[in-house]
Coordinates of N, CA and C in Angstrom, one line a residue:
M23 N 25.9 119.2 116.5 CA 26.3 118.6 116.1 C 28.2 118.3 116.3
F24 N 28.6 119.8 115.9 CA 29.8 120.2 116.2 C 30.1 119.8 117.7
N25 N 29.5 119.6 118.4 CA 29.9 119.6 120.0 C 30.0 118.2 120.1
R26 N 29.4 117.5 119.4 CA 29.5 116.0 119.7 C 30.8 115.6 118.9
N27 N 31.4 116.0 117.7 CA 32.3 115.6 117.1 C 33.6 116.2 118.0
L28 N 33.6 117.4 118.3 CA 34.5 117.9 119.3 C 35.7 116.9 119.7
P29 N 35.1 116.3 121.0 CA 35.6 115.2 121.7 C 37.1 114.4 120.5
I30 N 35.8 113.7 119.4 CA 36.3 113.0 118.9 C 38.2 113.8 117.8
F31 N 37.7 114.8 117.5 CA 38.3 115.6 117.1 C 39.9 115.9 117.6
L32 N 39.2 116.5 118.8 CA 40.5 116.8 119.9 C 41.5 115.3 120.6
S33 N 40.8 114.7 119.9 CA 41.6 113.5 120.3 C 42.4 113.1 119.2
L34 N 42.1 113.2 118.2 CA 43.1 112.8 117.0 C 43.8 113.8 116.9
L35 N 43.5 115.2 117.2 CA 44.7 115.9 117.2 C 45.7 115.9 118.1
F36 N 45.3 115.5 119.3 CA 46.1 115.3 120.3 C 47.3 114.4 120.0
M37 N 46.6 113.5 119.5 CA 47.2 112.0 119.4 C 48.3 112.5 118.1
L38 N 48.3 113.1 117.2 CA 49.1 113.5 116.3 C 49.9 114.5 116.4
L39 N 49.7 115.4 117.5 CA 50.7 116.2 118.3 C 51.6 115.4 119.0
A40 N 51.1 114.4 119.8 CA 51.8 113.4 120.5 C 52.9 112.7 119.7
M41 N 52.7 111.8 118.4 CA 52.9 111.4 117.7 C 54.1 112.3 117.2
G42 N 53.8 113.4 116.6 CA 55.1 114.0 116.0 C 55.8 114.4 116.9
Y43 N 55.6 115.4 118.1 CA 56.6 115.3 119.3 C 57.3 114.0 119.1
W44 N 57.0 112.9 119.5 CA 57.8 111.9 119.8 C 59.0 111.4 118.7
A45 N 58.4 111.7 117.3 CA 59.0 111.2 116.2 C 60.1 112.9 116.0
Y46 N 59.6 114.0 116.6 CA 61.1 114.9 116.5 C 61.8 114.5 117.6
D47 N 61.5 114.3 119.0 CA 62.2 113.8 119.9 C 63.1 113.1 119.8
T48 N 63.0 111.6 119.0 CA 63.7 110.7 118.9 C 64.7 110.9 118.0
D49 N 64.7 112.1 117.0 CA 65.4 112.5 116.3 C 66.8 113.3 117.0
L50 N 66.4 114.1 118.0 CA 67.2 115.0 118.9 C 68.1 114.1 119.8
H51 N 67.9 112.9 119.8 CA 69.0 112.0 120.5 C 69.6 111.0 120.2
P52 N 71.1 111.0 119.6 CA 71.3 110.1 118.6 C 71.8 108.9 119.8
G53 N 71.7 108.8 120.8 CA 71.9 107.6 121.8 C 70.9 106.5 121.3
T54 N 69.7 107.1 120.9 CA 68.1 106.2 120.6 C 68.9 106.0 119.5
Q55 N 69.1 106.5 118.5 CA 69.3 106.2 117.1 C 70.2 104.7 117.0
K56 N 69.6 104.1 115.7 CA 70.6 102.7 115.5 C 72.0 103.7 114.9
K57 N 73.2 102.9 115.4 CA 74.2 103.1 114.9 C 74.7 102.8 113.9
S58 N 75.5 103.5 113.1 CA 76.0 103.0 111.9 C 77.2 102.0 112.0
T59 N 76.9 100.8 110.8 CA 78.0 99.5 111.2 C 79.6 100.5 110.3
D60 N 79.2 101.1 109.5 CA 80.4 101.9 108.5 C 81.6 101.9 109.7
A61 N 82.8 101.3 109.3 CA 84.0 101.4 109.7 C 84.6 103.0 109.3
R62 N 85.5 103.8 110.0 CA 86.3 105.0 109.5 C 87.1 104.3 108.1
K63 N 86.6 105.3 107.1 CA 87.6 104.8 105.8 C 88.5 105.5 105.2
N64 N 88.9 106.7 106.5 CA 90.0 107.1 106.4 C 91.4 106.7 107.0
A65 N 92.3 107.2 106.2 CA 93.6 106.3 106.6 C 94.0 107.0 107.9
D66 N 94.5 105.6 108.9 CA 95.1 106.3 110.0 C 96.3 106.3 110.3
Y67 N 97.3 105.9 109.3 CA 98.5 106.6 109.3 C 99.1 106.6 107.7
F68 N 100.2 107.5 107.9 CA 100.5 107.7 106.5 C 102.0 107.9 106.5
L69 N 103.1 107.5 106.2 CA 104.7 107.7 105.7 C 104.9 108.4 104.7
E70 N 105.9 109.1 104.6 CA 107.2 109.4 103.1 C 108.0 109.0 103.2
Q71 N 108.6 108.0 102.0 CA 110.3 108.1 102.0 C 110.0 106.7 103.0
A72 N 109.4 105.9 102.6 CA 109.0 104.6 103.6 C 110.2 103.3 103.3
N73 N 110.8 103.0 104.2 CA 111.7 101.8 104.1 C 111.0 100.6 104.5
I74 N 111.0 99.8 104.6 CA 110.2 98.5 105.1 C 110.8 96.7 105.0
L75 N 111.4 96.9 106.0 CA 112.3 95.4 106.0 C 111.9 94.1 106.3
Q76 N 111.4 92.9 105.7 CA 110.8 91.5 106.1 C 111.9 90.8 106.5
Y77 N 112.6 90.5 107.7 CA 113.6 89.1 107.7 C 112.6 87.6 108.3
G78 N 113.6 86.6 108.0 CA 112.7 85.4 107.9 C 113.1 85.2 109.8
K79 N 112.6 83.7 109.7 CA 113.1 83.3 111.2 C 114.4 83.2 111.5
G80 N 114.9 83.0 110.6 CA 116.2 82.9 111.1 C 117.3 83.8 110.8
G81 N 116.8 85.3 110.6 CA 116.9 86.4 110.9 C 117.7 86.9 109.5
K82 N 117.5 86.1 108.3 CA 117.8 86.7 107.0 C 116.9 87.6 106.5
L83 N 117.4 88.3 105.6 CA 116.5 89.3 105.1 C 115.9 88.7 103.8
E84 N 114.5 89.0 103.9 CA 113.8 88.3 102.9 C 113.0 89.2 101.8
Y85 N 112.9 90.6 102.1 CA 112.6 91.6 101.3 C 112.5 92.7 101.5
Q86 N 112.2 94.0 100.8 CA 112.7 95.4 101.2 C 111.6 96.2 100.2
L87 N 110.7 96.7 101.3 CA 109.9 97.4 100.3 C 110.1 99.3 100.6
T88 N 110.1 99.8 99.3 CA 110.6 101.2 99.7 C 109.3 101.7 99.0
S89 N 108.9 103.0 99.3 CA 107.4 103.8 98.7 C 107.9 105.2 98.8
Q90 N 107.6 106.0 98.1 CA 107.3 107.3 98.3 C 106.7 108.0 99.3
S91 N 105.6 107.0 99.5 CA 104.7 107.7 100.5 C 103.5 106.2 100.8
I92 N 103.2 106.0 101.6 CA 102.3 105.2 102.4 C 101.3 105.4 102.7
S93 N 99.7 105.1 102.9 CA 98.9 105.3 103.6 C 98.1 103.9 104.1
H94 N 97.7 103.9 105.4 CA 97.0 102.7 105.5 C 95.5 102.9 106.0
Y95 N 94.9 102.1 105.7 CA 93.3 102.3 105.5 C 92.9 100.9 106.5
P96 N 92.5 101.0 107.9 CA 92.1 100.1 108.8 C 90.9 99.4 108.3
H97 N 90.0 100.1 107.5 CA 88.5 99.5 107.3 C 88.8 98.0 106.6
N98 N 89.6 98.1 106.0 CA 90.0 96.8 105.1 C 91.4 96.6 105.5
D99 N 92.4 96.6 106.0 CA 93.5 96.1 106.3 C 94.4 96.3 105.2
T100 N 94.0 97.8 104.0 CA 95.4 97.9 103.1 C 96.0 98.7 103.4
T101 N 97.2 98.8 102.5 CA 98.0 99.9 102.2 C 98.3 100.4 101.1
L102 N 97.9 101.6 100.8 CA 98.3 102.0 99.5 C 99.6 102.7 98.9
L103 N 100.0 102.6 98.2 CA 101.8 102.9 97.9 C 101.8 103.8 96.6
S104 N 103.1 105.0 96.5 CA 103.1 105.6 95.5 C 104.6 105.6 95.5
L105 N 104.7 105.1 94.1 CA 105.9 104.4 93.3 C 106.8 103.6 94.4
P106 N 106.1 101.9 94.5 CA 106.5 101.4 95.6 C 107.8 100.4 94.5
H107 N 108.8 100.1 95.7 CA 109.6 99.3 95.0 C 110.1 98.3 95.9
M108 N 109.9 97.1 95.3 CA 110.5 95.5 96.2 C 111.1 95.2 95.7
T109 N 112.4 94.7 96.4 CA 113.4 93.7 96.4 C 113.3 92.2 97.3
S110 N 113.3 91.5 96.6 CA 113.0 90.1 97.2 C 114.3 89.1 97.1
Y111 N 115.0 88.5 98.4 CA 115.9 87.9 98.3 C 115.3 86.5 98.6
R112 N 115.9 85.5 97.9 CA 116.0 83.8 98.0 C 117.1 83.0 98.2
K113 N 116.9 82.0 98.9 CA 117.7 81.2 99.4 C 118.4 81.0 98.1
T114 N 118.0 80.8 96.9 CA 118.6 80.1 95.8 C 119.6 81.2 94.9
G115 N 120.1 82.2 95.7 CA 120.7 83.6 95.5 C 119.8 84.2 94.1
Q116 N 118.5 84.0 94.0 CA 118.1 84.9 93.1 C 117.4 86.3 93.9
I117 N 117.5 87.4 92.9 CA 117.3 88.8 93.3 C 116.2 89.1 92.8
T118 N 114.9 89.2 93.1 CA 113.9 90.0 92.4 C 113.3 91.0 92.6
T119 N 113.2 92.1 91.5 CA 112.6 93.4 92.0 C 111.8 93.6 91.3
A120 N 110.7 94.3 92.1 CA 109.6 94.8 91.6 C 109.3 96.3 91.5
H121 N 108.8 97.2 90.7 CA 108.5 98.6 91.2 C 107.7 99.1 89.3
A122 N 107.1 100.2 90.4 CA 105.3 100.5 89.0 C 105.1 101.9 89.5
A123 N 104.3 102.5 89.3 CA 103.8 103.7 89.8 C 102.9 103.9 90.9
N124 N 102.2 102.7 91.1 CA 101.2 102.3 92.0 C 101.6 101.0 92.6
G125 N 100.5 101.1 93.7 CA 100.9 99.6 94.5 C 100.0 99.8 95.8
K126 N 99.5 98.8 96.3 CA 98.5 98.0 97.2 C 99.2 96.9 97.8
L127 N 99.5 97.1 99.5 CA 99.8 96.0 100.1 C 98.5 95.4 100.9
L128 N 98.3 94.1 100.6 CA 96.8 93.8 101.1 C 96.7 93.2 102.3
S129 N 95.6 93.2 103.1 CA 95.8 92.4 104.3 C 96.4 91.2 104.5
G130 N 97.2 91.3 105.5 CA 98.6 90.4 106.3 C 99.7 90.7 105.7
N131 N 99.6 91.4 104.6 CA 101.3 91.8 104.4 C 102.1 91.2 103.3
D132 N 100.9 90.1 102.8 CA 101.8 88.9 101.7 C 101.5 89.3 100.3
T133 N 100.6 89.9 100.5 CA 100.2 90.1 98.6 C 100.3 91.5 98.3
L134 N 101.3 91.6 97.3 CA 101.6 93.2 96.8 C 101.3 93.2 95.6
V135 N 99.9 94.0 95.3 CA 99.3 94.3 93.9 C 100.2 95.8 93.2
L136 N 100.5 95.8 92.2 CA 101.2 96.8 91.4 C 100.5 97.0 89.8
W137 N 100.8 98.3 89.9 CA 99.5 98.6 88.7 C 100.3 100.3 87.9
N138 N 100.2 100.4 87.0 CA 100.7 101.4 86.1 C 102.1 101.1 86.3
N139 N 102.6 101.0 84.7 CA 104.3 100.9 84.2 C 105.1 99.8 85.0
V140 N 104.3 98.6 85.4 CA 105.1 97.4 85.9 C 106.4 97.0 85.7
I141 N 107.8 97.0 86.3 CA 108.7 96.1 85.8 C 109.3 95.2 87.1
M142 N 109.4 94.2 86.6 CA 110.0 93.2 87.5 C 111.1 92.6 86.7
N143 N 112.6 92.6 87.3 CA 114.0 92.2 87.1 C 113.8 90.8 88.1
Q144 N 114.7 89.7 87.3 CA 114.6 88.5 87.9 C 116.2 88.5 87.6
D145 N 117.2 88.5 88.5 CA 118.7 88.1 88.6 C 119.0 87.3 89.0
K146 N 119.7 86.2 88.4 CA 120.6 84.8 89.7 C 121.9 85.3 89.1
I147 N 122.5 85.3 90.5 CA 123.7 86.0 90.4 C 124.8 84.9 89.9
S148 N 124.6 83.5 90.4 CA 125.3 82.3 90.0 C 125.6 82.1 88.6
T149 N 124.3 82.7 87.8 CA 124.4 82.3 86.1 C 124.7 83.8 85.5
G150 N 124.5 84.9 85.9 CA 124.6 85.9 85.6 C 123.5 86.3 84.6
R151 N 122.3 85.2 84.7 CA 121.2 85.6 83.7 C 120.2 86.5 84.1
H152 N 119.8 87.6 83.7 CA 118.7 88.4 83.5 C 117.6 88.1 83.3
T153 N 116.4 88.6 83.5 CA 115.3 88.5 82.9 C 114.4 89.4 83.0
R154 N 113.3 90.3 82.6 CA 113.1 91.8 82.7 C 111.1 91.4 82.2
M155 N 110.5 91.5 83.1 CA 108.9 91.5 82.6 C 108.2 92.8 83.1
N156 N 107.7 93.3 81.6 CA 107.1 94.7 81.6 C 105.8 94.5 81.7
T157 N 104.4 95.1 82.4 CA 103.3 94.5 82.2 C 102.2 95.9 83.1
D158 N 101.1 96.2 82.3 CA 100.3 97.2 83.3 C 99.7 96.8 84.7
Y159 N 99.8 95.7 85.2 CA 99.2 95.1 86.2 C 99.9 93.8 87.0
L160 N 100.0 93.8 88.0 CA 100.9 92.6 88.4 C 100.7 92.5 90.0
T161 N 100.1 91.0 90.5 CA 100.1 90.9 92.0 C 101.3 89.6 92.3
L162 N 102.0 90.3 93.6 CA 102.9 89.4 93.7 C 102.5 88.6 95.0
Y163 N 102.7 87.4 95.3 CA 102.7 86.7 96.6 C 103.7 86.5 96.9
S164 N 104.3 87.5 97.9 CA 105.6 86.8 98.3 C 105.6 85.7 99.3
D165 N 105.1 85.2 100.0 CA 104.7 83.8 101.1 C 105.1 82.8 100.1
Q166 N 104.6 82.8 98.7 CA 104.4 81.5 97.6 C 105.7 82.0 96.7
G167 N 106.1 82.9 96.5 CA 107.6 83.2 95.5 C 106.9 83.4 94.1
M168 N 105.7 83.8 94.2 CA 104.8 83.5 93.2 C 104.3 85.1 92.7
A169 N 103.9 85.4 91.2 CA 103.5 86.7 90.6 C 102.5 86.1 89.3
E170 N 101.4 86.8 89.2 CA 101.0 87.0 88.0 C 100.0 87.9 87.4
T171 N 99.6 87.9 85.9 CA 99.1 88.9 85.6 C 98.0 88.1 84.7
D172 N 97.0 89.0 84.3 CA 96.1 88.4 83.3 C 96.0 89.6 81.9
L173 N 96.8 90.3 81.8 CA 97.3 91.3 81.1 C 98.3 91.1 80.4
P174 N 98.5 91.9 78.9 CA 99.5 91.8 78.3 C 101.0 92.1 78.7
V175 N 102.5 91.1 78.6 CA 103.5 91.1 79.6 C 104.2 91.1 78.0
L176 N 105.6 91.6 78.6 CA 106.8 91.6 77.7 C 107.7 91.0 78.4
I177 N 108.3 89.9 78.5 CA 109.7 89.1 78.9 C 110.6 89.5 77.9
T178 N 111.9 90.4 78.6 CA 113.1 90.2 77.7 C 113.9 89.4 78.6
S179 N 114.9 88.3 77.9 CA 116.3 88.2 79.1 C 117.3 88.5 77.9
N180 N 118.4 87.8 78.4 CA 119.9 88.0 77.9 C 119.7 87.8 76.1
N181 N 118.8 86.9 75.6 CA 119.3 86.7 74.0 C 117.8 86.2 73.5
S182 N 116.3 86.7 74.2 CA 114.7 86.3 73.8 C 114.1 87.6 74.4
K183 N 113.2 87.7 73.7 CA 111.8 88.3 74.1 C 110.5 87.4 73.6
V184 N 109.9 87.9 74.5 CA 108.8 87.0 74.4 C 107.3 88.1 74.7
R185 N 106.3 87.9 73.9 CA 105.0 88.5 74.4 C 104.2 87.5 74.4
A186 N 103.4 87.8 75.6 CA 102.0 87.3 75.8 C 101.1 87.6 76.7
I187 N 99.8 87.1 76.1 CA 98.6 87.4 77.4 C 98.6 86.8 78.6
G188 N 99.0 87.2 79.8 CA 98.8 86.8 80.9 C 100.4 85.8 81.5
M189 N 100.4 85.7 82.9 CA 101.2 85.1 82.6 C 101.8 84.7 84.5
K190 N 102.5 83.6 84.6 CA 102.8 83.2 86.3 C 104.0 82.8 86.5
T191 N 104.7 83.7 86.9 CA 106.0 83.1 87.2 C 106.3 83.0 88.9
Y192 N 106.8 81.9 89.0 CA 107.5 81.2 90.0 C 108.7 81.6 90.4
Y193 N 108.9 83.5 91.0 CA 110.3 83.4 90.8 C 111.5 82.9 91.8
E194 N 110.8 82.2 92.6 CA 111.8 81.6 94.0 C 112.4 79.8 92.8
K195 N 111.8 79.7 91.9 CA 112.0 78.6 91.0 C 112.8 79.0 89.6
G196 N 112.6 80.2 89.3 CA 113.1 80.7 87.8 C 112.0 80.3 87.1
Q197 N 110.9 79.9 87.0 CA 110.0 79.4 86.5 C 108.8 80.5 85.6
I198 N 108.8 80.1 84.7 CA 107.7 81.2 84.1 C 106.5 80.5 82.8
H199 N 105.1 80.7 83.5 CA 104.2 79.9 82.7 C 103.2 80.9 82.1
L200 N 103.5 80.9 80.6 CA 102.7 82.1 79.9 C 100.8 81.6 79.7
K201 N 100.1 82.4 79.7 CA 98.7 81.8 79.6 C 98.2 81.8 78.1
S202 N 98.5 82.9 77.4 CA 97.8 82.9 75.9 C 98.3 83.5 75.1
R203 N 98.1 83.5 73.5 CA 99.0 84.3 72.9 C 100.2 84.6 72.9
V204 N 101.3 83.5 72.7 CA 102.6 83.7 72.8 C 103.1 83.3 71.7
R205 N 104.0 84.5 71.9 CA 105.3 84.8 70.6 C 106.6 85.4 70.7
G206 N 107.2 84.8 70.2 CA 108.5 85.4 70.7 C 110.0 84.9 69.9
V207 N 111.1 85.5 70.3 CA 112.5 85.5 69.1 C 113.3 85.1 70.2
H208 N 113.8 84.2 70.0 CA 115.2 83.4 70.8 C 116.5 83.7 69.6
E209 N 117.5 84.2 69.9 CA 119.1 84.6 69.3 C 119.6 83.7 69.9
S210 N 120.4 82.8 69.4 CA 121.3 82.0 69.9 C 122.4 82.8 70.1
N211 N 123.7 82.0 70.7 CA 124.8 83.1 71.2 C 125.6 82.3 70.0

């Protein structure tokens, strides 16, 4: 009986050995394995004490971005900023500055996200009007001349102080839209 089952047993043993060798052999050849589609997630470059200038079509300075350090990540085309400071120059003569502890320049370089102790200042040179906005998170859209947040914001100007939850400011036009829970004090001259 043992002799009759021996060929079957040997055939099964040989097939198991062949399958084991095949499975082991494919692990040794990385070219036959499925390649990972994950892109490299390390920074491809970094700068210290960076100063970035963007000029318009007419050669006029539109904005200046300085940062203590910049790290660019190619997998999502974002740039992380340490202590960023942005100055935007508008045709209307208004200068807008914004700075924070941290920032991120998104793909396309038209959107700047700032967080941790964000301060945005708007100065209109022709009228001498100064407006300051404090919040913890702010998104600036430089191509639209607009900034917004959904977090609490404190807005102070020459003769007023306003608190609100969320705001959208069109800094090129000098307009501020407050979203909710607005409280303010205005002192007349």
